[in-house]
Amino acid sequence: MRNMSFDWRWIAVIGIVILLLNVGQNPLLAILFLGGGGAYVLYMGWQAWTRAGGSTSSTRVTYWRGQRIELKPERSKSSLPKLSNIGPAALYLLIGGVMVLAAISMAINRFS
């Protein structure tokens, strides 16, 4: 039981299931869940995209004749992630974008 960990994403899954069961009774709740969930998925996609590419921002330290010299990191050739990492990030960004657009569409239909 000590190694048991709790994943907060299960709360989101349970919330989405409850939302799908009650979407006809409370459309404002559906708009909030779709918008918030879509924003979170977009954030995860952005993290997957930027984590996979680019160089580190830390400086390289070298010593010469007893003096410390900090060198800036070399600029990377491309800021794109590896080809194997583009797929998951693009999937996150696509699903999150669709969820946010659906929430916006529902809000426009509801309040106009």
Coordinates of N, CA and C in Angstrom, one line a residue:
M1 N 0.8 -1.2 0.0 CA 0.0 0.0 0.0 C 0.8 1.3 0.0
R2 N 2.1 1.2 0.4 CA 3.0 2.4 0.4 C 3.2 2.9 -1.0
N3 N 3.4 2.0 -2.0 CA 3.7 2.5 -3.3 C 2.5 2.9 -4.1
M4 N 1.3 2.9 -3.5 CA 0.1 3.3 -4.2 C 0.1 4.8 -4.4
S5 N -0.1 5.3 -5.6 CA -0.1 6.7 -5.9 C -1.5 7.0 -6.5
F6 N -1.9 8.3 -6.4 CA -3.1 8.8 -6.9 C -2.9 9.7 -8.1
D7 N -3.6 9.4 -9.2 CA -3.5 10.2 -10.4 C -4.7 11.1 -10.5
W8 N -4.5 12.4 -10.5 CA -5.6 13.4 -10.5 C -6.4 13.4 -11.8
R9 N -5.8 12.8 -12.8 CA -6.5 12.7 -14.1 C -7.7 11.8 -14.0
W10 N -7.8 10.9 -13.1 CA -9.0 10.1 -12.9 C -10.2 10.9 -12.5
I11 N -9.9 12.0 -11.7 CA -11.0 12.9 -11.4 C -11.6 13.5 -12.6
A12 N -10.7 13.9 -13.6 CA -11.2 14.5 -14.8 C -12.0 13.4 -15.6
V13 N -11.6 12.2 -15.7 CA -12.3 11.2 -16.4 C -13.7 10.9 -15.8
I14 N -13.7 10.9 -14.5 CA -15.0 10.7 -13.8 C -15.9 11.9 -14.0
G15 N -15.4 13.1 -14.0 CA -16.1 14.3 -14.3 C -16.7 14.4 -15.7
I16 N -15.9 13.9 -16.6 CA -16.4 13.9 -18.0 C -17.5 12.9 -18.2
V17 N -17.4 11.7 -17.5 CA -18.5 10.7 -17.6 C -19.8 11.3 -17.0
I18 N -19.6 12.0 -15.8 CA -20.8 12.6 -15.2 C -21.4 13.7 -16.1
L19 N -20.5 14.4 -16.8 CA -20.9 15.5 -17.7 C -21.7 14.9 -18.9
L20 N -21.2 13.8 -19.4 CA -21.8 13.3 -20.6 C -23.2 12.7 -20.2
L21 N -23.4 12.3 -19.0 CA -24.7 11.8 -18.6 C -25.7 12.9 -18.3
N22 N -25.2 14.1 -18.0 CA -26.1 15.2 -17.6 C -25.9 16.4 -18.6
V23 N -25.4 16.2 -19.8 CA -25.2 17.4 -20.7 C -26.5 18.1 -21.1
G24 N -27.6 17.4 -21.2 CA -28.9 18.0 -21.6 C -29.5 18.8 -20.5
Q25 N -29.2 18.5 -19.2 CA -29.7 19.3 -18.1 C -29.0 20.5 -17.7
N26 N -27.7 20.5 -17.9 CA -26.8 21.6 -17.6 C -25.8 21.9 -18.6
P27 N -26.1 22.6 -19.7 CA -25.2 22.9 -20.8 C -24.0 23.8 -20.4
L28 N -24.2 24.7 -19.4 CA -23.2 25.6 -18.9 C -22.0 24.8 -18.3
L29 N -22.4 23.7 -17.6 CA -21.3 22.8 -17.1 C -20.6 22.1 -18.2
A30 N -21.2 21.8 -19.2 CA -20.6 21.1 -20.4 C -19.6 22.1 -21.0
I31 N -20.0 23.4 -21.1 CA -19.1 24.4 -21.7 C -17.9 24.6 -20.9
L32 N -18.0 24.6 -19.6 CA -16.9 24.8 -18.7 C -16.0 23.5 -18.7
F33 N -16.5 22.3 -18.7 CA -15.7 21.1 -18.8 C -15.0 21.1 -20.1
L34 N -15.6 21.3 -21.2 CA -15.0 21.3 -22.5 C -13.9 22.3 -22.7
G35 N -14.2 23.5 -22.2 CA -13.2 24.6 -22.3 C -12.0 24.3 -21.4
G36 N -12.3 24.0 -20.2 CA -11.2 23.7 -19.2 C -10.3 22.5 -19.6
G37 N -11.0 21.4 -20.0 CA -10.3 20.2 -20.5 C -9.5 20.4 -21.7
G38 N -10.1 21.2 -22.6 CA -9.4 21.5 -23.9 C -8.2 22.4 -23.6
A39 N -8.3 23.3 -22.7 CA -7.1 24.2 -22.4 C -6.0 23.3 -21.7
Y40 N -6.4 22.4 -20.9 CA -5.4 21.5 -20.2 C -4.7 20.6 -21.3
V41 N -5.5 20.1 -22.2 CA -4.9 19.2 -23.2 C -4.0 20.0 -24.2
L42 N -4.4 21.3 -24.5 CA -3.5 22.1 -25.3 C -2.2 22.4 -24.5
Y43 N -2.3 22.6 -23.2 CA -1.1 22.9 -22.4 C -0.2 21.6 -22.4
M44 N -0.8 20.4 -22.3 CA 0.0 19.2 -22.3 C 0.7 19.0 -23.7
G45 N -0.1 19.4 -24.8 CA 0.5 19.3 -26.1 C 1.7 20.3 -26.3
W46 N 1.5 21.5 -25.7 CA 2.6 22.5 -25.8 C 3.8 22.0 -25.1
Q47 N 3.6 21.4 -23.9 CA 4.7 20.9 -23.1 C 5.4 19.8 -23.8
A48 N 4.6 18.9 -24.5 CA 5.3 17.8 -25.2 C 6.0 18.3 -26.4
W49 N 5.6 19.4 -27.0 CA 6.2 19.9 -28.2 C 7.5 20.6 -27.8
T50 N 7.5 21.4 -26.7 CA 8.7 22.2 -26.4 C 9.7 21.3 -25.6
R51 N 9.3 20.3 -24.9 CA 10.2 19.5 -24.1 C 11.0 18.6 -25.1
A52 N 10.4 18.3 -26.2 CA 11.1 17.4 -27.1 C 12.2 18.1 -28.0
G53 N 12.0 19.4 -28.2 CA 12.9 20.1 -29.1 C 13.7 21.1 -28.3
G54 N 14.6 21.8 -29.1 CA 15.3 22.9 -28.5 C 16.5 22.5 -27.6
S55 N 17.3 23.4 -27.3 CA 18.4 23.1 -26.5 C 18.2 23.5 -25.0
T56 N 19.0 23.1 -24.1 CA 18.9 23.5 -22.7 C 19.4 24.9 -22.6
S57 N 18.8 25.6 -21.6 CA 19.2 27.0 -21.4 C 20.3 27.2 -20.4
S58 N 20.8 26.1 -19.9 CA 21.9 26.2 -18.9 C 23.2 26.5 -19.5
T59 N 24.0 27.2 -18.8 CA 25.4 27.6 -19.3 C 26.4 26.5 -19.0
R60 N 27.3 26.4 -19.9 CA 28.4 25.4 -19.7 C 29.5 26.1 -18.9
V61 N 30.1 25.4 -17.9 CA 31.1 26.0 -17.1 C 32.4 25.3 -17.4
T62 N 33.5 26.0 -17.6 CA 34.8 25.4 -17.8 C 35.8 26.2 -17.0
Y63 N 36.9 25.6 -16.7 CA 37.9 26.3 -15.9 C 39.2 26.3 -16.7
W64 N 39.8 27.5 -16.7 CA 41.1 27.7 -17.4 C 42.0 28.5 -16.5
R65 N 43.1 27.9 -16.2 CA 44.1 28.5 -15.3 C 43.5 29.0 -14.0
G66 N 42.6 28.2 -13.5 CA 42.1 28.4 -12.2 C 40.9 29.4 -12.2
Q67 N 40.5 29.9 -13.3 CA 39.4 30.9 -13.4 C 38.2 30.2 -14.0
R68 N 37.1 30.5 -13.5 CA 35.8 29.9 -13.9 C 35.3 30.8 -15.1
I69 N 35.0 30.1 -16.2 CA 34.5 30.7 -17.4 C 33.1 30.1 -17.7
E70 N 32.1 30.9 -17.8 CA 30.8 30.4 -18.2 C 30.5 30.7 -19.7
L71 N 30.2 29.6 -20.4 CA 30.0 29.7 -21.8 C 28.5 29.5 -22.1
K72 N 28.0 30.3 -23.0 CA 26.6 30.2 -23.4 C 26.4 28.9 -24.2
P73 N 25.3 28.3 -24.1 CA 25.1 27.0 -24.9 C 25.0 27.3 -26.4
E74 N 25.5 26.4 -27.1 CA 25.5 26.5 -28.6 C 24.0 26.5 -29.1
R75 N 23.8 27.3 -30.1 CA 22.4 27.4 -30.6 C 22.1 26.1 -31.4
S76 N 20.9 25.5 -31.2 CA 20.6 24.3 -31.8 C 20.3 24.6 -33.3
K77 N 20.4 23.6 -34.1 CA 20.1 23.8 -35.6 C 18.6 23.9 -35.8
S78 N 17.8 23.2 -35.1 CA 16.4 23.3 -35.3 C 15.7 23.2 -34.0
S79 N 14.6 24.0 -33.9 CA 13.8 24.0 -32.6 C 12.7 23.0 -32.7
L80 N 12.5 22.3 -33.8 CA 11.5 21.3 -33.9 C 11.8 20.0 -33.1
P81 N 10.8 19.4 -32.6 CA 11.1 18.1 -31.8 C 11.5 17.0 -32.8
K82 N 11.9 15.9 -32.2 CA 12.3 14.8 -33.0 C 11.0 14.3 -33.8
L83 N 11.2 13.6 -34.9 CA 10.1 13.1 -35.7 C 9.2 12.2 -34.9
S84 N 9.8 11.4 -34.0 CA 9.0 10.4 -33.2 C 8.1 11.1 -32.1
N85 N 8.5 12.4 -31.8 CA 7.8 13.1 -30.7 C 6.7 14.1 -31.3
I86 N 6.7 14.3 -32.6 CA 5.8 15.2 -33.2 C 4.4 14.6 -33.2
G87 N 4.2 13.4 -33.4 CA 2.9 12.7 -33.4 C 2.1 12.9 -32.1
P88 N 2.7 12.5 -31.0 CA 1.9 12.7 -29.7 C 1.6 14.2 -29.4
A89 N 2.5 15.0 -29.7 CA 2.3 16.5 -29.4 C 1.2 17.0 -30.3
A90 N 1.3 16.6 -31.6 CA 0.2 17.1 -32.6 C -1.1 16.5 -32.2
L91 N -1.2 15.3 -31.7 CA -2.5 14.7 -31.3 C -3.1 15.5 -30.1
Y92 N -2.2 15.8 -29.1 CA -2.7 16.6 -28.0 C -3.2 17.9 -28.5
L93 N -2.5 18.6 -29.3 CA -2.8 19.9 -29.8 C -4.1 19.9 -30.6
L94 N -4.3 18.8 -31.4 CA -5.5 18.7 -32.3 C -6.7 18.5 -31.4
I95 N -6.6 17.5 -30.5 CA -7.8 17.2 -29.6 C -8.1 18.4 -28.7
G96 N -7.1 19.0 -28.1 CA -7.4 20.2 -27.3 C -8.0 21.3 -28.1
G97 N -7.5 21.6 -29.3 CA -8.1 22.6 -30.1 C -9.6 22.3 -30.5
V98 N -9.9 21.1 -30.8 CA -11.3 20.7 -31.1 C -12.2 20.9 -29.8
M99 N -11.7 20.5 -28.7 CA -12.4 20.7 -27.4 C -12.7 22.2 -27.1
V100 N -11.7 23.0 -27.3 CA -11.9 24.4 -27.1 C -12.8 25.0 -28.1
L101 N -12.7 24.7 -29.3 CA -13.6 25.2 -30.4 C -15.0 24.7 -30.1
A102 N -15.2 23.5 -29.6 CA -16.5 23.0 -29.3 C -17.1 23.8 -28.2
A103 N -16.3 24.1 -27.2 CA -16.8 24.9 -26.1 C -17.2 26.3 -26.5
I104 N -16.4 26.9 -27.4 CA -16.8 28.2 -27.9 C -18.0 28.2 -28.7
S105 N -18.2 27.2 -29.5 CA -19.4 27.0 -30.4 C -20.6 26.8 -29.5
M106 N -20.5 26.0 -28.4 CA -21.6 25.8 -27.5 C -22.0 27.1 -26.8
A107 N -21.0 27.9 -26.4 CA -21.2 29.1 -25.7 C -21.9 30.1 -26.6
I108 N -21.5 30.2 -27.9 CA -22.1 31.1 -28.8 C -23.6 30.7 -29.1
N109 N -23.8 29.4 -29.2 CA -25.2 29.0 -29.4 C -26.1 29.2 -28.2
R110 N -25.5 29.0 -27.0 CA -26.2 29.2 -25.8 C -26.6 30.6 -25.5
F111 N -25.7 31.5 -25.7 CA -25.9 32.9 -25.3 C -26.3 33.9 -26.4
S112 N -26.5 33.3 -27.6 CA -27.0 34.2 -28.6 C -28.4 33.9 -29.1

